[in-house]
Every structure is written in structure tokens, then in C-alpha cells.
Coordinates of C-alpha atoms and ligand atoms in Angstrom, one line a residue:
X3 CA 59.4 66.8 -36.7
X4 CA 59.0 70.1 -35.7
X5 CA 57.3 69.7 -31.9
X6 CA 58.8 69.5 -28.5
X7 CA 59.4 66.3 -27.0
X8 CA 60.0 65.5 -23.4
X9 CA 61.6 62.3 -22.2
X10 CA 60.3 61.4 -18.2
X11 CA 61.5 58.8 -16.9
X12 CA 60.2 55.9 -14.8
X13 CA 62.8 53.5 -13.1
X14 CA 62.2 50.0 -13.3
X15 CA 63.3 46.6 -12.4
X16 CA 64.9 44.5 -14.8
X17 CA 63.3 41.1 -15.3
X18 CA 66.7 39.6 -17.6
X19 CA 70.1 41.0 -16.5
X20 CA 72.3 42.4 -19.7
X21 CA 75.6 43.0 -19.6
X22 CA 76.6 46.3 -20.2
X23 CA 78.7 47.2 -23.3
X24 CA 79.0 43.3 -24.9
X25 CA 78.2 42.3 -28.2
X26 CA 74.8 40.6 -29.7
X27 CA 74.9 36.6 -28.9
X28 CA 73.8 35.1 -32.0
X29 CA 73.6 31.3 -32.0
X30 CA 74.1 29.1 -35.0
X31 CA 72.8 26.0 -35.9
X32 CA 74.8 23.2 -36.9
X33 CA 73.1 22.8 -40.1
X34 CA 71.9 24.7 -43.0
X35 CA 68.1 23.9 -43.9
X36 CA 68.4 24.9 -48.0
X37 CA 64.9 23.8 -49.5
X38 CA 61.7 22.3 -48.8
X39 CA 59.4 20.6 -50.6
X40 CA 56.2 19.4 -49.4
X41 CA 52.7 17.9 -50.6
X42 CA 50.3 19.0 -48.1
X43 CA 45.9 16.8 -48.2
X44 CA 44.4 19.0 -45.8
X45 CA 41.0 17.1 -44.3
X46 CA 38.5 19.5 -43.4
X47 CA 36.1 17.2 -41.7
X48 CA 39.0 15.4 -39.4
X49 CA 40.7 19.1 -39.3
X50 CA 43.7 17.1 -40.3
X51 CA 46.5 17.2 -43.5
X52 CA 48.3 14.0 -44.7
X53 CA 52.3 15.7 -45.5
X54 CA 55.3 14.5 -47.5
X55 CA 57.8 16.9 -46.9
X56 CA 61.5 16.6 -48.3
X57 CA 64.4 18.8 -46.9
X58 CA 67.4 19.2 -48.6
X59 CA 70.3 20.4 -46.3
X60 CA 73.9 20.9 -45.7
X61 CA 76.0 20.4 -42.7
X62 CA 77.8 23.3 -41.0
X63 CA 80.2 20.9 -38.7
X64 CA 81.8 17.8 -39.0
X65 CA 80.6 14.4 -38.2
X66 CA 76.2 14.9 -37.9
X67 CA 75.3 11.8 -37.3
X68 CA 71.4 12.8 -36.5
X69 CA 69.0 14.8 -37.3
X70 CA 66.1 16.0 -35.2
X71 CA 62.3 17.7 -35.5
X72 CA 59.5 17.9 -33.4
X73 CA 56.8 15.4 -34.1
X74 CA 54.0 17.3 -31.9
X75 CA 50.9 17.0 -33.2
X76 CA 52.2 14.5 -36.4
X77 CA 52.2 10.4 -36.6
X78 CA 55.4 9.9 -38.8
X79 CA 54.9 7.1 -41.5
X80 CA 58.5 7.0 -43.1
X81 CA 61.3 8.6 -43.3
X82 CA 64.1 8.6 -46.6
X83 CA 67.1 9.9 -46.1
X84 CA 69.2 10.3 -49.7
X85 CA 66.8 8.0 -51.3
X86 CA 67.1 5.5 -48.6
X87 CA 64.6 4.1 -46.1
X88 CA 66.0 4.6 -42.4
X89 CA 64.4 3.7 -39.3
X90 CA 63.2 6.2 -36.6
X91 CA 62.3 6.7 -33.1
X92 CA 59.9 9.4 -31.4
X93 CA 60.0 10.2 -28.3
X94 CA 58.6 13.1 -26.2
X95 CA 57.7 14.9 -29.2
X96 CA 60.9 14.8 -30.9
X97 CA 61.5 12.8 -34.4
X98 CA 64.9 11.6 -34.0
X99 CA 66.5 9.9 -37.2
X100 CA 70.1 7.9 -37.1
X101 CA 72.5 8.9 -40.0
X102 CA 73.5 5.9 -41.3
X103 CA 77.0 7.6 -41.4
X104 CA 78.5 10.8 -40.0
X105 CA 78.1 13.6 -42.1
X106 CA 81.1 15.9 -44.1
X107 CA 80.5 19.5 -43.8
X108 CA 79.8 21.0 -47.7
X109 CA 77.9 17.8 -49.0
X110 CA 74.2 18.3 -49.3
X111 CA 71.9 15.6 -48.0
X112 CA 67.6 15.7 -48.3
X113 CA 65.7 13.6 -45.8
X114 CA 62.2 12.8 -46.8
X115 CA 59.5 12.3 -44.6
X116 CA 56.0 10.8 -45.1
X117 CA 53.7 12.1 -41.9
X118 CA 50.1 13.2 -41.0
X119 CA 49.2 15.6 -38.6
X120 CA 46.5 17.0 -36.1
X121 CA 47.8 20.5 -35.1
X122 CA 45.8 22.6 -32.8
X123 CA 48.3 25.2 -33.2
X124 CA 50.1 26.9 -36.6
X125 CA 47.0 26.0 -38.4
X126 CA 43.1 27.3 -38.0
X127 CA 40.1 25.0 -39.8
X128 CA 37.0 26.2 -40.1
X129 CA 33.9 24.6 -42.1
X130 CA 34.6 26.7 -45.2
X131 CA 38.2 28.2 -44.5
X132 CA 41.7 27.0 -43.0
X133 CA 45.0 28.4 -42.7
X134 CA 48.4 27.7 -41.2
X135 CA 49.6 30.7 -38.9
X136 CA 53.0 31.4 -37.5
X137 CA 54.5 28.3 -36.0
X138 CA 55.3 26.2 -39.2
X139 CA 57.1 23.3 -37.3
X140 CA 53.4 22.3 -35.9
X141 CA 52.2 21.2 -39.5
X142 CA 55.1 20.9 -41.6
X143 CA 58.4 18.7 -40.6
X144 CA 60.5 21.1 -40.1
X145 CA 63.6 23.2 -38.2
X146 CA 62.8 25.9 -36.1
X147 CA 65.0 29.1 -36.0
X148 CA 63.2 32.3 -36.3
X149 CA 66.4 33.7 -38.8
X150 CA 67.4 30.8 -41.2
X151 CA 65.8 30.9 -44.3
X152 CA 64.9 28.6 -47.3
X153 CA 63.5 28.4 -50.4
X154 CA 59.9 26.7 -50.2
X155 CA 58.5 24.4 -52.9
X156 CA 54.9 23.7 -51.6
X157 CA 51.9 21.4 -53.9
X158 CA 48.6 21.5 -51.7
X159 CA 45.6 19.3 -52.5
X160 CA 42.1 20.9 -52.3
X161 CA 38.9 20.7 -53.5
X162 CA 38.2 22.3 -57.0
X163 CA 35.9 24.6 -55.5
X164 CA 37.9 26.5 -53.8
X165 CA 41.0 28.9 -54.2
X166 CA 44.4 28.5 -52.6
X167 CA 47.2 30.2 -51.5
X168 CA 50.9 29.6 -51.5
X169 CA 54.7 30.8 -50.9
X170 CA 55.9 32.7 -53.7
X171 CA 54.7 32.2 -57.5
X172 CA 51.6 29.8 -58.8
X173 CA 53.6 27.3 -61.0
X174 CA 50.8 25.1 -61.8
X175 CA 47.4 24.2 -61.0
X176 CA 46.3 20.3 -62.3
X177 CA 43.0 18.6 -61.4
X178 CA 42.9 15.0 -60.2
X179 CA 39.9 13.2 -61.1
X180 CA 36.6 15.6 -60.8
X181 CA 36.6 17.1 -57.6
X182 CA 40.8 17.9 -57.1
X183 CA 42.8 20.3 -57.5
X184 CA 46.8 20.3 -56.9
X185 CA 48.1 23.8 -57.2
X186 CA 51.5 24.8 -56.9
X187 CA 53.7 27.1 -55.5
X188 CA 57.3 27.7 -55.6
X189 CA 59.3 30.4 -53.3
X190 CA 62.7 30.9 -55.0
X191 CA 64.1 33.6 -53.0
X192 CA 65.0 32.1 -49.5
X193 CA 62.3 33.1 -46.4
X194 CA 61.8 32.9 -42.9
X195 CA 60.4 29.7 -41.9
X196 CA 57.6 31.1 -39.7
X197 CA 56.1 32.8 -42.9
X198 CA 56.1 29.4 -44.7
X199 CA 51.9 29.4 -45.1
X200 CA 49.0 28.3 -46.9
X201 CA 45.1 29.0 -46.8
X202 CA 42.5 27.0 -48.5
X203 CA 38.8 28.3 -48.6
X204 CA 35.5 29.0 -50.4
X205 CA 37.1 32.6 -51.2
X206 CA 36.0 35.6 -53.1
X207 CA 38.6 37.8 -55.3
X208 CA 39.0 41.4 -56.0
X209 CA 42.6 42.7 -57.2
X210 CA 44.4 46.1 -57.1
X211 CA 47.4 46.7 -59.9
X212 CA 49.7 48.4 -59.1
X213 CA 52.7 49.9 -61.0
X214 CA 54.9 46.8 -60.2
X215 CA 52.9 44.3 -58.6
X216 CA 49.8 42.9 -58.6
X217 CA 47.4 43.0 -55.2
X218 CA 44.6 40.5 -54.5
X219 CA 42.0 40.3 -51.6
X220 CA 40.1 37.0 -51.3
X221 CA 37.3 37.5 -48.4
X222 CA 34.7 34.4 -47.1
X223 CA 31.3 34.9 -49.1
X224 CA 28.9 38.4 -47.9
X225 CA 26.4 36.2 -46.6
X226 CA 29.2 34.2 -44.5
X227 CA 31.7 37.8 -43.4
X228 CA 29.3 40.4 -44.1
X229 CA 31.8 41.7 -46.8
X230 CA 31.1 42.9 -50.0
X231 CA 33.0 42.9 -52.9
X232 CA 32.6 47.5 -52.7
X233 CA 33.6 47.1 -49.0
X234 CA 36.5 45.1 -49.6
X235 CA 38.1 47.3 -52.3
X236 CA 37.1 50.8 -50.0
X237 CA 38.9 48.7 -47.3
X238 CA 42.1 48.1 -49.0
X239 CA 42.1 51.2 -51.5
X240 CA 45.2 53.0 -50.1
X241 CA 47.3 49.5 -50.5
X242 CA 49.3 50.4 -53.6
X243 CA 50.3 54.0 -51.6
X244 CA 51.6 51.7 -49.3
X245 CA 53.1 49.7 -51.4
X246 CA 55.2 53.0 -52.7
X247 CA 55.5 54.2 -49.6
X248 CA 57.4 51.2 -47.8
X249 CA 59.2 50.5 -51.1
X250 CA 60.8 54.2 -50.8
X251 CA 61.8 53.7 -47.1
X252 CA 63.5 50.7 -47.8
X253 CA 65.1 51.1 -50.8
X254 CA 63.5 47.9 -52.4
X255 CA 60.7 46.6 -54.1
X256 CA 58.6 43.4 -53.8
X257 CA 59.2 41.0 -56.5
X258 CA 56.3 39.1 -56.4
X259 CA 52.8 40.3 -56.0
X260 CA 50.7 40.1 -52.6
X261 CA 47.7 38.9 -51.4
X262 CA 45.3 39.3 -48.3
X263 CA 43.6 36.7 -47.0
X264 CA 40.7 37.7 -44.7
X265 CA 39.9 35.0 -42.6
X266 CA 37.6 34.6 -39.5
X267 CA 37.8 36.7 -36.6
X268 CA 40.7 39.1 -35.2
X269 CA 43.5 37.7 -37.6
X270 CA 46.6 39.8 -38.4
X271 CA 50.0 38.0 -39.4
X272 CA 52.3 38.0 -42.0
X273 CA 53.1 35.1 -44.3
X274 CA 55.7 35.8 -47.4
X275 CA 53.9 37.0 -50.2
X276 CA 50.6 37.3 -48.4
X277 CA 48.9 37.8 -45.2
X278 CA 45.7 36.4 -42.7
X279 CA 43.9 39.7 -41.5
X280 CA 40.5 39.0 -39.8
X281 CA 37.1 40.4 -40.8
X282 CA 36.5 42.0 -37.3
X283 CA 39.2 44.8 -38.4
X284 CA 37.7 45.4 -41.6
X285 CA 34.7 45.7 -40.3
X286 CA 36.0 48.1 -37.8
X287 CA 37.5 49.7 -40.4
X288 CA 34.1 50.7 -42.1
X289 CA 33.3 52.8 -39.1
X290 CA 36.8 54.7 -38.4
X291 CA 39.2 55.0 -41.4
X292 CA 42.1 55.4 -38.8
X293 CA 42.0 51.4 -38.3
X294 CA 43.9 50.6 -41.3
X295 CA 46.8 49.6 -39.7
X296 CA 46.6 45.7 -40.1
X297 CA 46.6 46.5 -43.6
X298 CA 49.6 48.4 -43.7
X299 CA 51.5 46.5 -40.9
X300 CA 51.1 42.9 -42.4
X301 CA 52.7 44.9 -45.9
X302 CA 55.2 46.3 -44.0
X303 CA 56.4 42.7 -42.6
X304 CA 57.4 42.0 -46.4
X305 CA 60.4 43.9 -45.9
X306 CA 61.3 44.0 -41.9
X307 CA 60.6 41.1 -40.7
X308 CA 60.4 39.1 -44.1
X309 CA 63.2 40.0 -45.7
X310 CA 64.9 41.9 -43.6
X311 CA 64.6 39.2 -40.2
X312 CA 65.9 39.9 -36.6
X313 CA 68.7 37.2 -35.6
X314 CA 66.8 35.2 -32.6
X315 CA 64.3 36.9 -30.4
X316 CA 66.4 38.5 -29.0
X317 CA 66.2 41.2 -31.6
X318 CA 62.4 40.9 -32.6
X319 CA 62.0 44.5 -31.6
X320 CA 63.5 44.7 -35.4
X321 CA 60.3 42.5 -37.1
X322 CA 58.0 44.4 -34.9
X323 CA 58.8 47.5 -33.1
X324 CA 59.6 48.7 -36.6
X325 CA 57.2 47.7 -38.3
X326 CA 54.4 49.8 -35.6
X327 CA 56.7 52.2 -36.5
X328 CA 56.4 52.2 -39.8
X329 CA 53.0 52.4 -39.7
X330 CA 52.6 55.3 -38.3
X331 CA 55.4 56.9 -40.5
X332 CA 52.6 56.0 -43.1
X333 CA 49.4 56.8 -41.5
X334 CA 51.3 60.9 -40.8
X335 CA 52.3 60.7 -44.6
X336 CA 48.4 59.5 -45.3
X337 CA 46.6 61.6 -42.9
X338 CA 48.9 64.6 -41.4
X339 CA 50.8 64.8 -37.9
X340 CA 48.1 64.1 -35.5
X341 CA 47.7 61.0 -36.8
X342 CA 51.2 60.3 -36.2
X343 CA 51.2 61.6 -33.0
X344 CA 48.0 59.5 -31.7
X345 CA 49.8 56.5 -32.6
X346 CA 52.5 57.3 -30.2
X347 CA 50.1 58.1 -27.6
X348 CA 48.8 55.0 -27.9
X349 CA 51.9 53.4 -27.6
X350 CA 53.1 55.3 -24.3
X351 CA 50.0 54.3 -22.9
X352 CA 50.5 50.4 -23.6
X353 CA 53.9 50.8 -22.2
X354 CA 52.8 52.8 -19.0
X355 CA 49.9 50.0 -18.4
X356 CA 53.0 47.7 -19.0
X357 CA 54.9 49.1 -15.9
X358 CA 52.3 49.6 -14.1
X359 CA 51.4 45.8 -14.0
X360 CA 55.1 45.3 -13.6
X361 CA 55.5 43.8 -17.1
X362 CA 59.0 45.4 -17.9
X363 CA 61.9 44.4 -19.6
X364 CA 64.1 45.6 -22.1
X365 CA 63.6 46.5 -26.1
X366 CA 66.5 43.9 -27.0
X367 CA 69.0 41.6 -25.3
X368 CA 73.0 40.9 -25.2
X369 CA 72.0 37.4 -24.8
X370 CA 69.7 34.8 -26.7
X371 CA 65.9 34.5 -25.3
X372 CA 63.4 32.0 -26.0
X373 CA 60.3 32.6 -27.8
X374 CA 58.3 32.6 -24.6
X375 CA 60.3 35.5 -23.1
X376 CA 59.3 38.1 -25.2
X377 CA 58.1 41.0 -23.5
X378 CA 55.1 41.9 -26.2
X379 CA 54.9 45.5 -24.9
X380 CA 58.7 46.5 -25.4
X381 CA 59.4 44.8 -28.6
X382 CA 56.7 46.5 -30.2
X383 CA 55.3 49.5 -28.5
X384 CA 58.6 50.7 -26.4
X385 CA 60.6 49.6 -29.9
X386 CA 58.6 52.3 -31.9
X387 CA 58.9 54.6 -29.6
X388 CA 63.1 54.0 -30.0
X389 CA 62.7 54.7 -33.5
X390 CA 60.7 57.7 -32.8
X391 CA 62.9 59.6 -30.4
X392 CA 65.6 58.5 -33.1
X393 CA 64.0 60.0 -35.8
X394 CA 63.7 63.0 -33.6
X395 CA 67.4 63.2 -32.5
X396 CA 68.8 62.5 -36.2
X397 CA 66.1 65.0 -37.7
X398 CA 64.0 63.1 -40.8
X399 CA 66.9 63.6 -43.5
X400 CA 69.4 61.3 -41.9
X401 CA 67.0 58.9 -40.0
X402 CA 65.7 57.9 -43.5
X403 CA 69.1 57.6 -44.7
X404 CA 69.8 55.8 -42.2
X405 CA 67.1 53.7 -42.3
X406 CA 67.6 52.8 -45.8
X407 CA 70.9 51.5 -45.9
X408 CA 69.9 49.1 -43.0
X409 CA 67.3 48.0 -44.9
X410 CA 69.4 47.4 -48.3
X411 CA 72.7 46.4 -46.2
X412 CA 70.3 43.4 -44.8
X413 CA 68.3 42.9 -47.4
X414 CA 67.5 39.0 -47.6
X415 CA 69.6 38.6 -44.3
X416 CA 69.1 38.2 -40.6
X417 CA 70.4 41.6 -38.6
X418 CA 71.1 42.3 -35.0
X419 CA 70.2 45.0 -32.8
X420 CA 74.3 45.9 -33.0
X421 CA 73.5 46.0 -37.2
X422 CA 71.2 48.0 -36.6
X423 CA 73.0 50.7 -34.8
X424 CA 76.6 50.4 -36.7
X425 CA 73.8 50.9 -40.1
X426 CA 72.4 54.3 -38.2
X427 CA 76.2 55.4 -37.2
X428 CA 77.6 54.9 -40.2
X429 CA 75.2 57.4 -42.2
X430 CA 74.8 59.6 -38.9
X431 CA 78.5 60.1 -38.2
X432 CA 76.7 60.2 -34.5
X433 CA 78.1 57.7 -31.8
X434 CA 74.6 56.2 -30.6
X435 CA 75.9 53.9 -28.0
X436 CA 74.0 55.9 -25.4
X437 CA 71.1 56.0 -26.6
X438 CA 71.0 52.4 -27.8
X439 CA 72.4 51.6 -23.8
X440 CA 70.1 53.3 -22.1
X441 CA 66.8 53.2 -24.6
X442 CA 67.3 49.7 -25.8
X443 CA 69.2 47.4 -23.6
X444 CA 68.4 49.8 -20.5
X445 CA 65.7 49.5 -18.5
X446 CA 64.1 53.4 -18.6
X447 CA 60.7 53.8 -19.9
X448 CA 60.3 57.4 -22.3
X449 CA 57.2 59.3 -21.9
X450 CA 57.1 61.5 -24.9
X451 CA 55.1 64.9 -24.1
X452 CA 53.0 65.5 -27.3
Ligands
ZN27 ZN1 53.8 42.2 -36.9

């Protein structure tokens, strides 16, 4: 990038103390969640699903002698464990279910569990749409670590007149009696948890092919989102640049095709293999082509975030900050610098507006955070501008380079903000401990001058 950059610099206080010069903390659970496979009923009336879920699992210690999920927002029926009935308790929200003997580590066990649930969060019901969103453990029985993956085998039970969508590849679709359908998916390679999702609805389709994979939009009806079948492919004609695009940054392609999902409202989050983006921003888009970035920023999540997944929140700067990012590396390469450029404006100012409302914190942490300490503003908009000024000190050629073998070396994985830098050094030849102290863990806010 061939302009002058300028880094001011505001002083603030830190909210979480680091300590200077350790490594990433990464916790690890004490047992490996392998597979799911669950029959999900949603109710539309009772905004409700009757679940059967069953988790196959390994111990990573000696001696487990229980196992534990939250129960919010479900009434557990039964629970199997190996084939076996076992009896319960739930308390406080948590499902807590007596081994009948301590567990060996390398033995794999499954636990079945028969359940119904009323979430008012990690799902959305409509009268002629539903989805489940982000937090999986609300609907589906389930662990709850942002990095561990599994492979998902999901069957969901809807009404034949409307479409569905899963995890990973359509394996079968069979009707019960005349108004049921069961279709199901199955997710082979192993995925985040949190992008375990389905949507069910009365949905419209329109597909893009691409050179490798095949893209599909389903949208609500015109007369219900005001979306025409023309609108909808202007909307989402750049997707298979995209597609190229992100696959040439990261050294990989997607395996499976992709879908959008345009739900209801101001929607924008990734699930693996698809993603929920709301009608408002492709209405919005209609009027100013520069609001495309839901569509490429949910795509992008296929590869940071998806495959590529930050360790604990600590790191999430890696799903997100990225991913913004990454977006605007696509919208210069689809529109020219300025466009680039804005983005970045747009980020300082969400950062200023951050400080100024005394919102501050750093882009990652030394130490393990909770979902619920994540400062928004830094992970995403401070975190792009980290991989802007390091695209600017390592010049395009070996911030790509660098970039890419990140991506590859964590391909499928969980990384750190650490992997992230030894990635960057390696290819560099630069020592970036610096910059990652004082950028990432340090407290200083960069006001680029463009
Ligand atoms: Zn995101």
C-alpha cells in the first residue's frame, strides 16, 4: 500500500491486567466431544423442538465419573449412557448424569439423551421461518467450548412444504405420512460447535455455480421480504469472486457448497456450510453497493473462524478482527483503494467512540476470558486495524505469505494469538514481539492518518 500512515496515540486504562511477555493460557477440557447425532421436531405454534441427541465421546483423564450440560431452557425425558438407562438430576440449570463407573482415558463412550426444549435464545421462530443462531447448547444438549470441534449428524422433522437447512451434506430427505418430511444432514469434517445450525421456513431458491462449489440463496416469499428472485441474485452476484478471492488468501478451498439464508430483520452470523443474513442489509444493499459486506464476511467465517477457530475468547480477535479485515482486503480488490481506506475509517472511528465512552481493553489476552468479557470494539475493529498496520509494515508480498501459511498451518485447528505471530515470523524473518506487545496485548489505540 503505497500511502502514508501515521500511528497517534491515545493512552488508556486497562480494564483486564496482562502480563507482559507470558505465553497464551489455553484451557483444556477433560473430555473430547467426537460426534453428535441428533433428531430435532421443531413446533412452530408452541415455538418449541422435541430433541434426541446422542454424543459419542472420549475421555482425556482418568477416572470421569460424570458428565455435565446445561439444561436451560430444556425438560430432560431420559438419558442412555452406552445403551443403558441412568438416572439424572437437574439442578440450577445443569444436567448432571452419574457414570455408573469411572471412566479409562482412550475408550469411547456416547450418552443419549431424550429432551424438549423452549429456548428464547440460540434459536429465532417466526410464523413462517426459524433458525437456531450462535449459542448451540440452548437447543441442542451439548458441551460448550468455543474451539473443540465435532462431526455433526443432524435429521430435522418439518413440514413438507417447506425447505431446510443443515450442517454439511443433504444425505437423505424421506417423507413421513403426508404432511412430513425428515431431511438429513451429515458434517463429516469436524466444526465448531457454535456453527452447529439449522433453519426451517417457507423459502424461495436461486443458486450461483461456481467453478468448485455450488451457491444457493433461499429468501422468505416477495410479498413477505420484499425480495425478488432479480434482486436476490443482483444482491449476491459478486459471491463466487468471493469465493476465489478468500480461497487464494487462504490457501484452501471449501469442500462443500454454501448457502445463505435470509431471514427476518438485521441478521448476520455464520453457521458451517451456510449463513443467517437479514433482509434489512439486502435491502440496504439495493440502495448503496458498498453494503455487501455481510455477504462477504459470513463467507469469510468459512475459513477464519470455521475452520480456522481462535482457542477461547481470549483470541476471538482471530474469528473476527480478521475476518473485517478480510473484507475490506476484498471490497479494495472489488472496488479500488478508497474503498479500502473507508473501511478503515470506519473502523478508527468505532474504536475512538470506544475510548471515548471508556470501553477499552485490549485486542487479545495472556489469560482465558469468558464470553461476556469480550470487548466487541477491539476484537473486531481495533483487530483489523492490527492486521492493517501489519500488512503495511511487512509490505503486501510477505503479509500474504504470511497470512497463508497461518491459514494452512491451522487449517481444521484451533490457533492462538502466539500461532498467530510465530506463523507471521516465520515467513517474515521479522521479530514481531513489539508490535504484537504493544498493538495487541497493550493497551494503545492507532489512529491511522488516511
Ligand atoms: Zn463475524
Amino acid at each position: 500500500m503505497g500511502f502514508f500512515t501515521k500511528y497517534a496515540i491515545y493512552f488508556v486504562c486497562l480494564s483486564c491486567a496482562t502480563t507482559a511477555l507470558s505465553k497464551d493460557i489455553v484451557d483444556k477440557s477433560n473430555i473430547d466431544f467426537v460426534h453428535y447425532q441428533a433428531e430435532i421436531t421443531p413446533n412452530f405454534i408452541n415455538k418449541s423442538i422435541d430433541g434426541v441427541v446422542e454424543i459419542t465421546f472420549t475421555p482425556q483423564v482418568q477416572n470421569v465419573n460424570y458428565l455435565s450440560f446445561s439444561s436451560e431452557f430444556k425438560r430432560i425425558k431420559s438419558v442412555y449412557f452406552d445403551g443403558k438407562k441412568l438416572s439424572f438430576s437437574v439442578e440450577n440449570d445443569l444436567l448432571r448424569v452419574k457414570l455408573p463407573a469411572s471412566l479409562k482415558t482412550i475408550k469411547t463412550h456416547s450418552v443419549k439423551m431424550d429432551y424438549s426444549a423452549s429456548p428464547t435464545q440460540g434459536m429465532k421462530f417466526y410464523d413462517d421461518h426459524l433458525f437456531t443462531v450462535f449459542h448451540t447448547n440452548k437447543w441442542l444438549i451439548s458441551h460448550n467450548d468455543l474451539s473443540d470441534k465435532a462431526t455433526f449428524d443432524l435429521s430435522i422433522k418439518h413440514d413438507v412444504t417447506t425447505s431446510a437447512v443443515g450442517n454439511g451434506t443433504l444425505v437423505s430427505r424421506k417423507k413421513v405420512g403426508n404432511t412430513l418430511l425428515v431431511s438429513r444432514w451429515q458434517q463429516n469434517t469436524p466444526i465448531p460447535l457454535y456453527t452447529f445450525d439449522f433453519a426451517v421456513g417457507n423459502f424461495e431458491k436461486q443458486s450461483i455455480d461456481t467453478d468448485s462449489v455450488n451457491i444457493s440463496m433461499l429468501y422468505r416469499q416477495e410479498v413477505r421480504s420484499g425480495l425478488s428472485a432479480e434482486l436476490i441474485e443482483k444482491a449476491f452476484k459478486d459471491v463466487s469472486d468471493m469465493l476465489l478471492f478468500f480461497e487464494s488468501k487462504a490457501g484452501f478451498t471449501l469442500k462443500q457448497g454454501y448457502t445463505y439464508v435470509v431471514v427476518d430483520g438485521s441478521m448476520a452470523q455464520e453457521a458451517s456450510g451456510f449463513s443467517l443474513v437479514g433482509e434489512m442489509f439486502v435491502h440496504a444493499l439495493q440502495t448503496d453497493k458498498n453494503e455487501n459486506w455481510f455477504i462477504a464476511h459470513e463467507l469469510a467465517h468459512e475459513w477464519w473462524g470455521n475452520s480456522i477457530t481462535s482457542s477461547n475468547f481470549s483470541h476471538f480477535w482471530l474469528n473476527e478482527g480478521l475476518v473485517v479485515f478480510m473484507v475490506d482486503a476484498y471490497k479494495q480488490h472489488l472496488f479500488g483503494e478508497e474503498a479500502d481506506k473507508n473501511e478503515m475509517k470506519v473502523a478508527i472511528e468505532r474504536v475512538q467512540r470506544a475510548v471515548k465512552e471508556n470501553r477499552v481493553a485490549p485486542v487479545a489476552f495472556k489469560m482465558v476470558i469468558r464470553e461476556s468479557e469480550i470487548n466487541h470494539t477491539m476484537a473486531y475493529s481495533k483487530g483489523a486495524l492490527v492486521f492493517y498496520m501489519l500488512r503495511e509494515k511487512l509490505g503486501d508480498k510477505l503479509f500474504w505469505q504470511s497470512l497463508k501459511q497461518y491459514s494452512l498451518s491451522y487449517q481444521g485447528q484451533s490457533a492462538t494469538t502466539q500461532n498467530l505471530k510465530s506463523s507471521f515470523e516465520e515467513v517474515s524473518q521479522i521479530d514481531l514481539t513489539e508490535f504484537f506487545e504493544r498493538w495487541v496485548y497493550g493497551p494503545e489505540i492507532p489512529t491511522l492518518d488516511l
